Structure formats: C-alpha cells, structure tokens
Amino acid sequence: MAVKGLIAAFAGALLALGGSGAIAAEFTIRGSHAESIESPLHKGWQVFESYVESASGGRIEVTVSPASQLGSIKDAMEQAKLGAIEMAQGDEQTLDSFYKPMMILAAPYLFDNDEEGRAFLNSDFFMEVREKMAKESGLRLLAASSYGFRCFTNNVKPIRSAADMAGVRMRVPPSPMSLAMVQAMGGSPTPVPWEELYGAMQSGVVDGQENPVGVVLDYSFYQVQKYLTLDNHQLGFNTLMIGEQFFQSLPPDLRVIVVTGAQMAAATEYGERNYQARVSAVDQLREHGMDVYAPTQEEIDSFRTATREPIQAYLKQELDPAFVDAVYSEVAAIRQKLTESVSQ
C-alpha cells in the first residue's frame, strides 16, 4: 500500500508539473494582424504558428491576435519595433512609415503581374533593401505575400482607359502617391478615412474607390458601386514583420525556423488570395450585378503612360533618384527574364 501510495503521489506530481507549464517555451512570439479569423491572411498566420511551434520542438510558443485586437497595422508595427510584441503584419501602405524606401512597393503600374512582384520581393536587390530596413528601422521583413491588385470601381461610368477617369471623384487613401496617380489621369482624388468609405460612396461624397476585388466583395461595395475595372494598378502586399532585436536574440537554428514559417504563411495566403482575385470574387461580383471590365493591353498602357512621369517625379523627390531608377531597372530585367523563360 505504501508503494502504491508513493507511485500515486509521484504520478500526481508529474501531472501537476505538466499542467503548470514546467516544460516552458524558451521564447514567446506574440503576433498581431488586422484581418478577421476567416481571412486568408489569418490562415497563413495559423500555419506559421503550427509550423514554428512544431519545428522548434516547443522551444517557441506563438500567440496570434487577429482583427486589430492589439491596434492598427501601424500601431502593431510600432509595438514590434519597441519589443512590446514580437511580430506584426505590415503592408505596402505602412512600411514606408518605418523605412522610407519601402514606398516604392506602392508605385502604381510598377508590376504587370503577380509573378513580377514575387520575383522582385525575392531578388538580391530587394534583399539588400530588407537588410537595410532591419538595421535602420528595427523591423525585419521576414516574408511577403501579394493579396491582389488594387482596381478602380465607381458608380458613374465604365472606366476603360485613363481618359475615362476625367471628372470622377475617386476616393484614395491618405497617400501622396495615390493622389498623384488619380490626378495624373484627370480624376478628382478625394482622401476619405477607411471607416467612412462605404457611407461616402452611398451618399455620393465620392463616386468611386480603389481596392483589390476581394475587398470589394468582402465589404459589400457592390451595393453602392456599379462599375469595376480590372486595371491592376497597384499590387498589394501583406508582410510578416519581426522586431530585429528579438530576431537577433534567437539562436541561429530558431531563426531559420521562424523565417521558414513566415515563408509558409505567405505562400498559404497567396494561394487563396490569388484564386479569390482571379476567379471567385470576380464571379461573385458579377452575380451581384457589377459591370466588370478587363482592359486591353492598349488601354492598360494608357493608364501607365498617364501616370509614369508624375509618379517617378514624386518618387525622386522623396527618395534617392538613383535608387528609384535602379528599382525600375530591376523590374524591367525581371520582366524580360520571365518573358524569355516563357518563350523558350
């Protein structure tokens, strides 16, 4: 009986130790993003959590807070920079607040398609930009995924070329580049906070807006917008950012696991977003009554031609002109390489 009692006591002690977290993780990653738990982005973060915890053998514990529970995208990036949390979502609209050269990612008509954008993000050229950002801003870009091209919608008329933008009151985010883009086409760029956008379209304060088609569907913009133009003027990016000080505190083997997990997360989001942008969202918007138009290459060129000089002039005012030229040269080289690979 005494032996049985000792065994029972020992077993109880083991259970108590396990329940109290005696085998604790060496590192904790608290991450934040702004989208819902149903979004492709959140699914990517779930893959990150599962992979990192498993591959690290429990040495890293990951906690993900979705739907801006820890603040806006910019707020969460600031927290990651300061070490209040370890990781945060970034995007092409906010990265330049922490490292100005990143504004290049928001340049309209920089990329013709997703593959060019993905190749640029993985290029040696951009890897150097990422390293400089990590050193100068305290935030490291681990991986990025395109969430679809931004496209124009409006409730006035079909927009099939740059000339059709004349007179259209187009809502833009509070971005000088977006203002310059719409203005160059002859439209009337109107900054409106995101929270007020639906009401502004409904009341006629603005005629249209520009966002990826998945956003147009998810936020029911089809209820107050008639025309959608698949002009693909700006490739949206979601990025997984990590505080550089925390990242460098990890042993090399765990850094590899974190980077790999981030890349898996980005690939997960990209796959679902791409299908949504090309098929499901477009089909559903048509079913909801939207007039969806895919411009010809000649019409796309009219958008690009109208905006090229004003946008490059703006970028060269804000950044080193040599850097801006190098970015466009890098994209041109990627485009040529992709074209040659297809034709072989």
CSV table of C-alpha atoms in Angstrom, one decimal:
chain,number,residue,atom,x,y,z
A,1,MET,CA,0.0,0.0,0.0
A,2,ALA,CA,2.9,2.3,0.9
A,3,VAL,CA,4.5,1.7,-2.5
A,4,LYS,CA,1.2,2.2,-4.4
A,5,GLY,CA,0.8,5.4,-2.4
A,6,LEU,CA,4.2,6.7,-3.4
A,7,ILE,CA,3.6,5.8,-7.1
A,8,ALA,CA,0.2,7.6,-7.0
A,9,ALA,CA,1.8,10.6,-5.3
A,10,PHE,CA,4.7,10.7,-7.9
A,11,ALA,CA,2.2,10.4,-10.8
A,12,GLY,CA,0.2,13.3,-9.3
A,13,ALA,CA,3.3,15.4,-9.0
A,14,LEU,CA,4.2,14.8,-12.7
A,15,LEU,CA,0.7,15.8,-13.8
A,16,ALA,CA,0.8,18.9,-11.6
A,17,LEU,CA,4.2,19.9,-13.1
A,18,GLY,CA,2.9,19.3,-16.7
A,19,GLY,CA,-0.2,21.4,-16.0
A,20,SER,CA,1.7,24.2,-14.5
A,21,GLY,CA,3.9,24.5,-17.7
A,22,ALA,CA,7.1,23.2,-16.2
A,23,ILE,CA,8.3,22.4,-19.7
A,24,ALA,CA,8.1,26.0,-20.7
A,25,ALA,CA,9.0,27.5,-24.0
A,26,GLU,CA,12.3,29.3,-24.2
A,27,PHE,CA,10.8,32.1,-26.4
A,28,THR,CA,7.4,33.5,-26.9
A,29,ILE,CA,6.2,35.2,-30.2
A,30,ARG,CA,3.2,37.4,-29.8
A,31,GLY,CA,1.9,38.4,-33.3
A,32,SER,CA,-0.7,40.9,-34.5
A,33,HIS,CA,-2.6,41.4,-37.7
A,34,ALA,CA,-5.7,43.4,-38.7
A,35,GLU,CA,-7.9,40.9,-40.5
A,36,SER,CA,-10.6,38.5,-39.5
A,37,ILE,CA,-10.1,34.9,-38.5
A,38,GLU,CA,-11.8,33.9,-41.7
A,39,SER,CA,-9.3,35.7,-43.9
A,40,PRO,CA,-6.5,34.1,-46.0
A,41,LEU,CA,-4.1,36.2,-44.0
A,42,HIS,CA,-5.1,34.6,-40.7
A,43,LYS,CA,-4.9,31.2,-42.2
A,44,GLY,CA,-1.3,32.0,-43.1
A,45,TRP,CA,-0.5,33.1,-39.6
A,46,GLN,CA,-2.1,29.8,-38.3
A,47,VAL,CA,0.3,27.9,-40.5
A,48,PHE,CA,3.2,30.0,-39.1
A,49,GLU,CA,2.1,29.2,-35.5
A,50,SER,CA,1.7,25.5,-36.1
A,51,TYR,CA,5.0,25.1,-38.0
A,52,VAL,CA,7.1,27.2,-35.7
A,53,GLU,CA,5.8,25.5,-32.5
A,54,SER,CA,6.2,22.0,-34.0
A,55,ALA,CA,9.6,22.5,-35.8
A,56,SER,CA,11.1,24.1,-32.7
A,57,GLY,CA,10.0,21.2,-30.5
A,58,GLY,CA,8.1,23.6,-28.3
A,59,ARG,CA,11.0,25.9,-27.7
A,60,ILE,CA,9.0,28.7,-29.3
A,61,GLU,CA,5.4,29.4,-28.3
A,62,VAL,CA,3.3,31.5,-30.7
A,63,THR,CA,0.2,33.6,-29.9
A,64,VAL,CA,-1.6,35.4,-32.7
A,65,SER,CA,-4.0,38.3,-32.1
A,66,PRO,CA,-6.2,38.9,-35.2
A,67,ALA,CA,-8.7,41.7,-36.1
A,68,SER,CA,-6.6,44.6,-34.8
A,69,GLN,CA,-7.0,43.4,-31.2
A,70,LEU,CA,-3.6,45.0,-30.4
A,71,GLY,CA,-4.1,48.1,-32.5
A,72,SER,CA,-3.9,49.1,-36.2
A,73,ILE,CA,-1.3,47.8,-38.6
A,74,LYS,CA,0.9,50.8,-37.9
A,75,ASP,CA,0.4,50.6,-34.1
A,76,ALA,CA,1.3,46.9,-34.0
A,77,MET,CA,4.4,47.5,-36.1
A,78,GLU,CA,5.5,50.2,-33.7
A,79,GLN,CA,4.9,47.7,-30.8
A,80,ALA,CA,7.1,45.1,-32.6
A,81,LYS,CA,9.8,47.7,-33.1
A,82,LEU,CA,9.8,48.6,-29.4
A,83,GLY,CA,9.6,45.0,-28.2
A,84,ALA,CA,6.1,45.1,-26.7
A,85,ILE,CA,5.2,42.3,-29.1
A,86,GLU,CA,7.5,40.3,-31.4
A,87,MET,CA,5.7,40.2,-34.7
A,88,ALA,CA,3.2,42.3,-36.7
A,89,GLN,CA,1.5,42.5,-40.1
A,90,GLY,CA,2.8,45.1,-42.5
A,91,ASP,CA,1.6,46.2,-45.9
A,92,GLU,CA,2.6,48.4,-48.8
A,93,GLN,CA,0.8,51.4,-47.3
A,94,THR,CA,2.6,51.4,-44.0
A,95,LEU,CA,6.1,50.1,-44.5
A,96,ASP,CA,7.4,53.5,-45.6
A,97,SER,CA,6.4,55.0,-42.3
A,98,PHE,CA,9.3,52.9,-40.8
A,99,TYR,CA,11.7,52.8,-43.7
A,100,LYS,CA,11.0,55.4,-46.5
A,101,PRO,CA,12.5,53.5,-49.5
A,102,MET,CA,9.7,50.9,-49.0
A,103,MET,CA,7.3,53.4,-50.6
A,104,ILE,CA,8.5,52.0,-53.9
A,105,LEU,CA,6.2,49.0,-53.3
A,106,ALA,CA,3.2,51.2,-53.6
A,107,ALA,CA,4.2,52.7,-57.0
A,108,PRO,CA,1.3,52.3,-59.5
A,109,TYR,CA,1.8,50.1,-62.5
A,110,LEU,CA,5.2,49.0,-61.3
A,111,PHE,CA,4.4,45.3,-61.8
A,112,ASP,CA,2.5,43.8,-64.7
A,113,ASN,CA,1.5,40.7,-62.8
A,114,ASP,CA,1.9,38.8,-59.5
A,115,GLU,CA,4.9,36.8,-60.7
A,116,GLU,CA,6.9,40.0,-61.3
A,117,GLY,CA,6.1,41.2,-57.9
A,118,ARG,CA,7.0,37.9,-56.2
A,119,ALA,CA,10.3,37.8,-58.2
A,120,PHE,CA,11.1,41.3,-57.1
A,121,LEU,CA,10.5,40.6,-53.5
A,122,ASN,CA,12.8,37.6,-53.7
A,123,SER,CA,15.5,39.4,-55.7
A,124,ASP,CA,19.0,40.1,-54.4
A,125,PHE,CA,18.3,43.8,-55.0
A,126,PHE,CA,15.3,43.8,-52.6
A,127,MET,CA,17.0,41.5,-50.1
A,128,GLU,CA,19.5,44.3,-49.6
A,129,VAL,CA,16.7,46.8,-49.1
A,130,ARG,CA,15.2,44.4,-46.5
A,131,GLU,CA,18.6,44.2,-44.6
A,132,LYS,CA,18.9,48.0,-44.6
A,133,MET,CA,15.4,48.3,-43.2
A,134,ALA,CA,16.2,45.8,-40.4
A,135,LYS,CA,19.4,47.8,-39.4
A,136,GLU,CA,17.9,51.3,-39.7
A,137,SER,CA,14.3,50.8,-38.5
A,138,GLY,CA,14.5,47.9,-36.0
A,139,LEU,CA,12.0,45.9,-38.0
A,140,ARG,CA,12.8,42.9,-40.3
A,141,LEU,CA,10.6,41.8,-43.2
A,142,LEU,CA,10.5,38.0,-43.0
A,143,ALA,CA,8.2,37.2,-45.9
A,144,ALA,CA,5.6,38.9,-48.1
A,145,SER,CA,2.5,37.8,-50.0
A,146,SER,CA,0.6,39.7,-52.6
A,147,TYR,CA,-3.1,40.0,-51.6
A,148,GLY,CA,-4.2,41.1,-55.1
A,149,PHE,CA,-4.0,44.1,-57.3
A,150,ARG,CA,-5.9,47.2,-56.5
A,151,CYS,CA,-8.6,48.1,-59.1
A,152,PHE,CA,-10.9,51.0,-59.7
A,153,THR,CA,-14.7,50.9,-59.0
A,154,ASN,CA,-17.1,53.7,-59.5
A,155,ASN,CA,-20.8,54.4,-59.7
A,156,VAL,CA,-20.8,56.8,-62.7
A,157,LYS,CA,-19.4,55.2,-65.8
A,158,PRO,CA,-17.2,52.4,-67.2
A,159,ILE,CA,-13.5,53.3,-66.9
A,160,ARG,CA,-11.7,51.7,-69.8
A,161,SER,CA,-8.8,54.0,-70.2
A,162,ALA,CA,-7.1,56.8,-68.4
A,163,ALA,CA,-9.2,59.4,-70.2
A,164,ASP,CA,-12.3,57.9,-68.7
A,165,MET,CA,-11.2,59.0,-65.2
A,166,ALA,CA,-11.9,62.6,-66.1
A,167,GLY,CA,-14.3,64.2,-63.6
A,168,VAL,CA,-14.6,61.1,-61.4
A,169,ARG,CA,-14.3,61.8,-57.7
A,170,MET,CA,-12.1,58.8,-56.7
A,171,ARG,CA,-11.5,58.0,-53.0
A,172,VAL,CA,-7.9,57.4,-52.3
A,173,PRO,CA,-6.1,56.6,-49.0
A,174,PRO,CA,-4.1,59.5,-47.5
A,175,SER,CA,-1.1,58.8,-49.7
A,176,PRO,CA,0.6,61.4,-51.9
A,177,MET,CA,1.3,58.7,-54.4
A,178,SER,CA,-2.3,57.7,-54.8
A,179,LEU,CA,-3.3,61.4,-55.1
A,180,ALA,CA,-0.7,61.9,-57.8
A,181,MET,CA,-1.9,58.8,-59.6
A,182,VAL,CA,-5.6,59.8,-59.9
A,183,GLN,CA,-4.8,63.4,-60.6
A,184,ALA,CA,-2.5,62.4,-63.5
A,185,MET,CA,-5.4,60.7,-65.1
A,186,GLY,CA,-7.7,63.7,-64.8
A,187,GLY,CA,-9.7,62.4,-61.9
A,188,SER,CA,-10.5,64.1,-58.7
A,189,PRO,CA,-8.6,62.3,-55.9
A,190,THR,CA,-10.5,62.6,-52.6
A,191,PRO,CA,-9.0,61.3,-49.4
A,192,VAL,CA,-11.6,59.6,-47.1
A,193,PRO,CA,-10.8,57.6,-44.0
A,194,TRP,CA,-11.4,53.8,-44.4
A,195,GLU,CA,-14.1,53.8,-41.7
A,196,GLU,CA,-16.1,56.4,-43.7
A,197,LEU,CA,-15.7,55.0,-47.2
A,198,TYR,CA,-18.9,52.9,-47.5
A,199,GLY,CA,-21.0,55.9,-46.3
A,200,ALA,CA,-19.1,58.3,-48.6
A,201,MET,CA,-19.9,56.1,-51.6
A,202,GLN,CA,-23.5,55.6,-50.5
A,203,SER,CA,-24.2,59.3,-50.1
A,204,GLY,CA,-22.3,60.4,-53.2
A,205,VAL,CA,-19.5,62.2,-51.5
A,206,VAL,CA,-17.2,60.2,-53.7
A,207,ASP,CA,-18.0,58.4,-57.0
A,208,GLY,CA,-15.6,55.5,-56.6
A,209,GLN,CA,-12.6,53.9,-54.8
A,210,GLU,CA,-9.7,51.6,-55.5
A,211,ASN,CA,-9.1,48.3,-53.7
A,212,PRO,CA,-8.4,44.6,-54.5
A,213,VAL,CA,-11.5,42.8,-55.8
A,214,GLY,CA,-11.6,40.6,-52.6
A,215,VAL,CA,-12.0,43.8,-50.5
A,216,VAL,CA,-14.8,45.0,-52.8
A,217,LEU,CA,-16.6,41.7,-52.2
A,218,ASP,CA,-15.9,41.3,-48.5
A,219,TYR,CA,-17.1,44.8,-47.6
A,220,SER,CA,-20.2,44.7,-49.9
A,221,PHE,CA,-19.1,47.6,-52.0
A,222,TYR,CA,-21.1,46.2,-54.9
A,223,GLN,CA,-24.1,47.5,-53.0
A,224,VAL,CA,-23.0,51.1,-53.8
A,225,GLN,CA,-20.8,50.6,-56.8
A,226,LYS,CA,-21.8,49.7,-60.3
A,227,TYR,CA,-18.5,49.5,-62.4
A,228,LEU,CA,-15.3,47.6,-61.7
A,229,THR,CA,-12.2,48.0,-63.9
A,230,LEU,CA,-9.6,45.3,-63.6
A,231,ASP,CA,-6.7,47.7,-64.4
A,232,ASN,CA,-4.5,46.2,-61.7
A,233,HIS,CA,-2.7,49.5,-60.9
A,234,GLN,CA,-1.1,48.6,-57.6
A,235,LEU,CA,0.0,45.2,-56.2
A,236,GLY,CA,-1.0,44.9,-52.5
A,237,PHE,CA,1.4,43.2,-50.2
A,238,ASN,CA,1.0,41.8,-46.7
A,239,THR,CA,4.2,41.3,-44.9
A,240,LEU,CA,5.3,39.4,-41.7
A,241,MET,CA,7.4,41.8,-39.7
A,242,ILE,CA,9.5,40.9,-36.6
A,243,GLY,CA,11.4,43.1,-34.2
A,244,GLU,CA,15.0,43.0,-35.2
A,245,GLN,CA,16.3,42.9,-31.6
A,246,PHE,CA,14.1,39.9,-30.8
A,247,PHE,CA,15.1,38.2,-34.0
A,248,GLN,CA,18.8,38.5,-33.3
A,249,SER,CA,18.2,37.2,-29.8
A,250,LEU,CA,17.1,33.8,-31.3
A,251,PRO,CA,19.7,31.1,-31.8
A,252,PRO,CA,20.6,30.6,-35.5
A,253,ASP,CA,18.6,27.3,-35.7
A,254,LEU,CA,15.4,29.0,-34.4
A,255,ARG,CA,15.9,32.0,-36.8
A,256,VAL,CA,15.8,29.5,-39.7
A,257,ILE,CA,12.6,28.0,-38.3
A,258,VAL,CA,10.9,31.4,-37.9
A,259,VAL,CA,11.9,32.5,-41.4
A,260,THR,CA,10.7,29.3,-42.9
A,261,GLY,CA,7.4,29.5,-41.0
A,262,ALA,CA,6.9,33.1,-42.3
A,263,GLN,CA,7.5,32.0,-45.9
A,264,MET,CA,5.0,29.2,-45.5
A,265,ALA,CA,2.5,31.7,-44.1
A,266,ALA,CA,3.0,34.0,-47.1
A,267,ALA,CA,2.6,31.1,-49.5
A,268,THR,CA,-0.6,30.0,-47.8
A,269,GLU,CA,-2.2,33.4,-48.1
A,270,TYR,CA,-1.0,33.9,-51.6
A,271,GLY,CA,-2.6,30.7,-52.9
A,272,GLU,CA,-6.1,31.5,-51.5
A,273,ARG,CA,-5.9,35.3,-52.4
A,274,ASN,CA,-4.9,34.5,-56.0
A,275,TYR,CA,-7.9,32.2,-56.5
A,276,GLN,CA,-10.1,34.8,-54.9
A,277,ALA,CA,-8.8,37.7,-57.0
A,278,ARG,CA,-8.9,35.8,-60.3
A,279,VAL,CA,-12.0,33.6,-60.0
A,280,SER,CA,-14.3,33.5,-57.0
A,281,ALA,CA,-14.5,37.2,-56.1
A,282,VAL,CA,-14.9,38.4,-59.7
A,283,ASP,CA,-17.6,35.8,-60.4
A,284,GLN,CA,-19.5,36.7,-57.3
A,285,LEU,CA,-19.3,40.5,-58.0
A,286,ARG,CA,-20.8,39.8,-61.4
A,287,GLU,CA,-23.5,37.8,-59.8
A,288,HIS,CA,-24.2,40.8,-57.5
A,289,GLY,CA,-24.8,43.0,-60.6
A,290,MET,CA,-21.4,44.7,-61.0
A,291,ASP,CA,-20.3,45.6,-64.5
A,292,VAL,CA,-16.8,44.0,-64.6
A,293,TYR,CA,-14.4,45.2,-67.4
A,294,ALA,CA,-10.9,43.8,-68.2
A,295,PRO,CA,-9.0,46.5,-70.2
A,296,THR,CA,-7.0,45.5,-73.2
A,297,GLN,CA,-3.2,45.9,-73.2
A,298,GLU,CA,-3.5,49.1,-75.1
A,299,GLU,CA,-5.9,50.5,-72.5
A,300,ILE,CA,-3.6,49.4,-69.7
A,301,ASP,CA,-0.8,51.2,-71.4
A,302,SER,CA,-2.9,54.4,-71.4
A,303,PHE,CA,-3.1,54.2,-67.6
A,304,ARG,CA,0.6,53.5,-67.3
A,305,THR,CA,1.6,56.3,-69.7
A,306,ALA,CA,-0.5,58.9,-67.9
A,307,THR,CA,1.0,58.1,-64.5
A,308,ARG,CA,4.6,57.2,-65.3
A,309,GLU,CA,6.2,60.7,-65.3
A,310,PRO,CA,4.2,62.2,-62.3
A,311,ILE,CA,4.8,59.1,-60.2
A,312,GLN,CA,8.5,58.8,-60.9
A,313,ALA,CA,8.9,62.6,-60.4
A,314,TYR,CA,7.3,62.2,-57.0
A,315,LEU,CA,9.4,59.2,-56.0
A,316,LYS,CA,12.6,61.0,-57.0
A,317,GLN,CA,11.6,64.0,-54.8
A,318,GLU,CA,11.2,61.6,-51.8
A,319,LEU,CA,14.0,59.1,-52.4
A,320,ASP,CA,17.4,58.9,-54.0
A,321,PRO,CA,16.8,59.3,-57.8
A,322,ALA,CA,19.5,56.6,-58.4
A,323,PHE,CA,17.6,54.2,-56.2
A,324,VAL,CA,14.3,54.8,-58.0
A,325,ASP,CA,16.0,54.3,-61.4
A,326,ALA,CA,17.5,51.1,-60.0
A,327,VAL,CA,14.1,49.8,-58.9
A,328,TYR,CA,12.6,50.3,-62.3
A,329,SER,CA,15.6,48.7,-64.0
A,330,GLU,CA,15.4,45.7,-61.7
A,331,VAL,CA,11.7,45.2,-62.5
A,332,ALA,CA,12.4,45.6,-66.2
A,333,ALA,CA,15.1,42.9,-66.0
A,334,ILE,CA,12.8,40.6,-64.2
A,335,ARG,CA,10.1,41.2,-66.8
A,336,GLN,CA,12.5,40.4,-69.6
A,337,LYS,CA,13.7,37.2,-67.8
A,338,LEU,CA,10.2,36.0,-67.2
A,339,THR,CA,9.2,36.7,-70.8
A,340,GLU,CA,12.3,34.7,-72.1
A,341,SER,CA,11.5,31.8,-69.8
A,342,VAL,CA,8.0,31.5,-71.2
A,343,SER,CA,9.1,31.8,-74.8
A,344,GLN,CA,11.7,29.0,-74.6
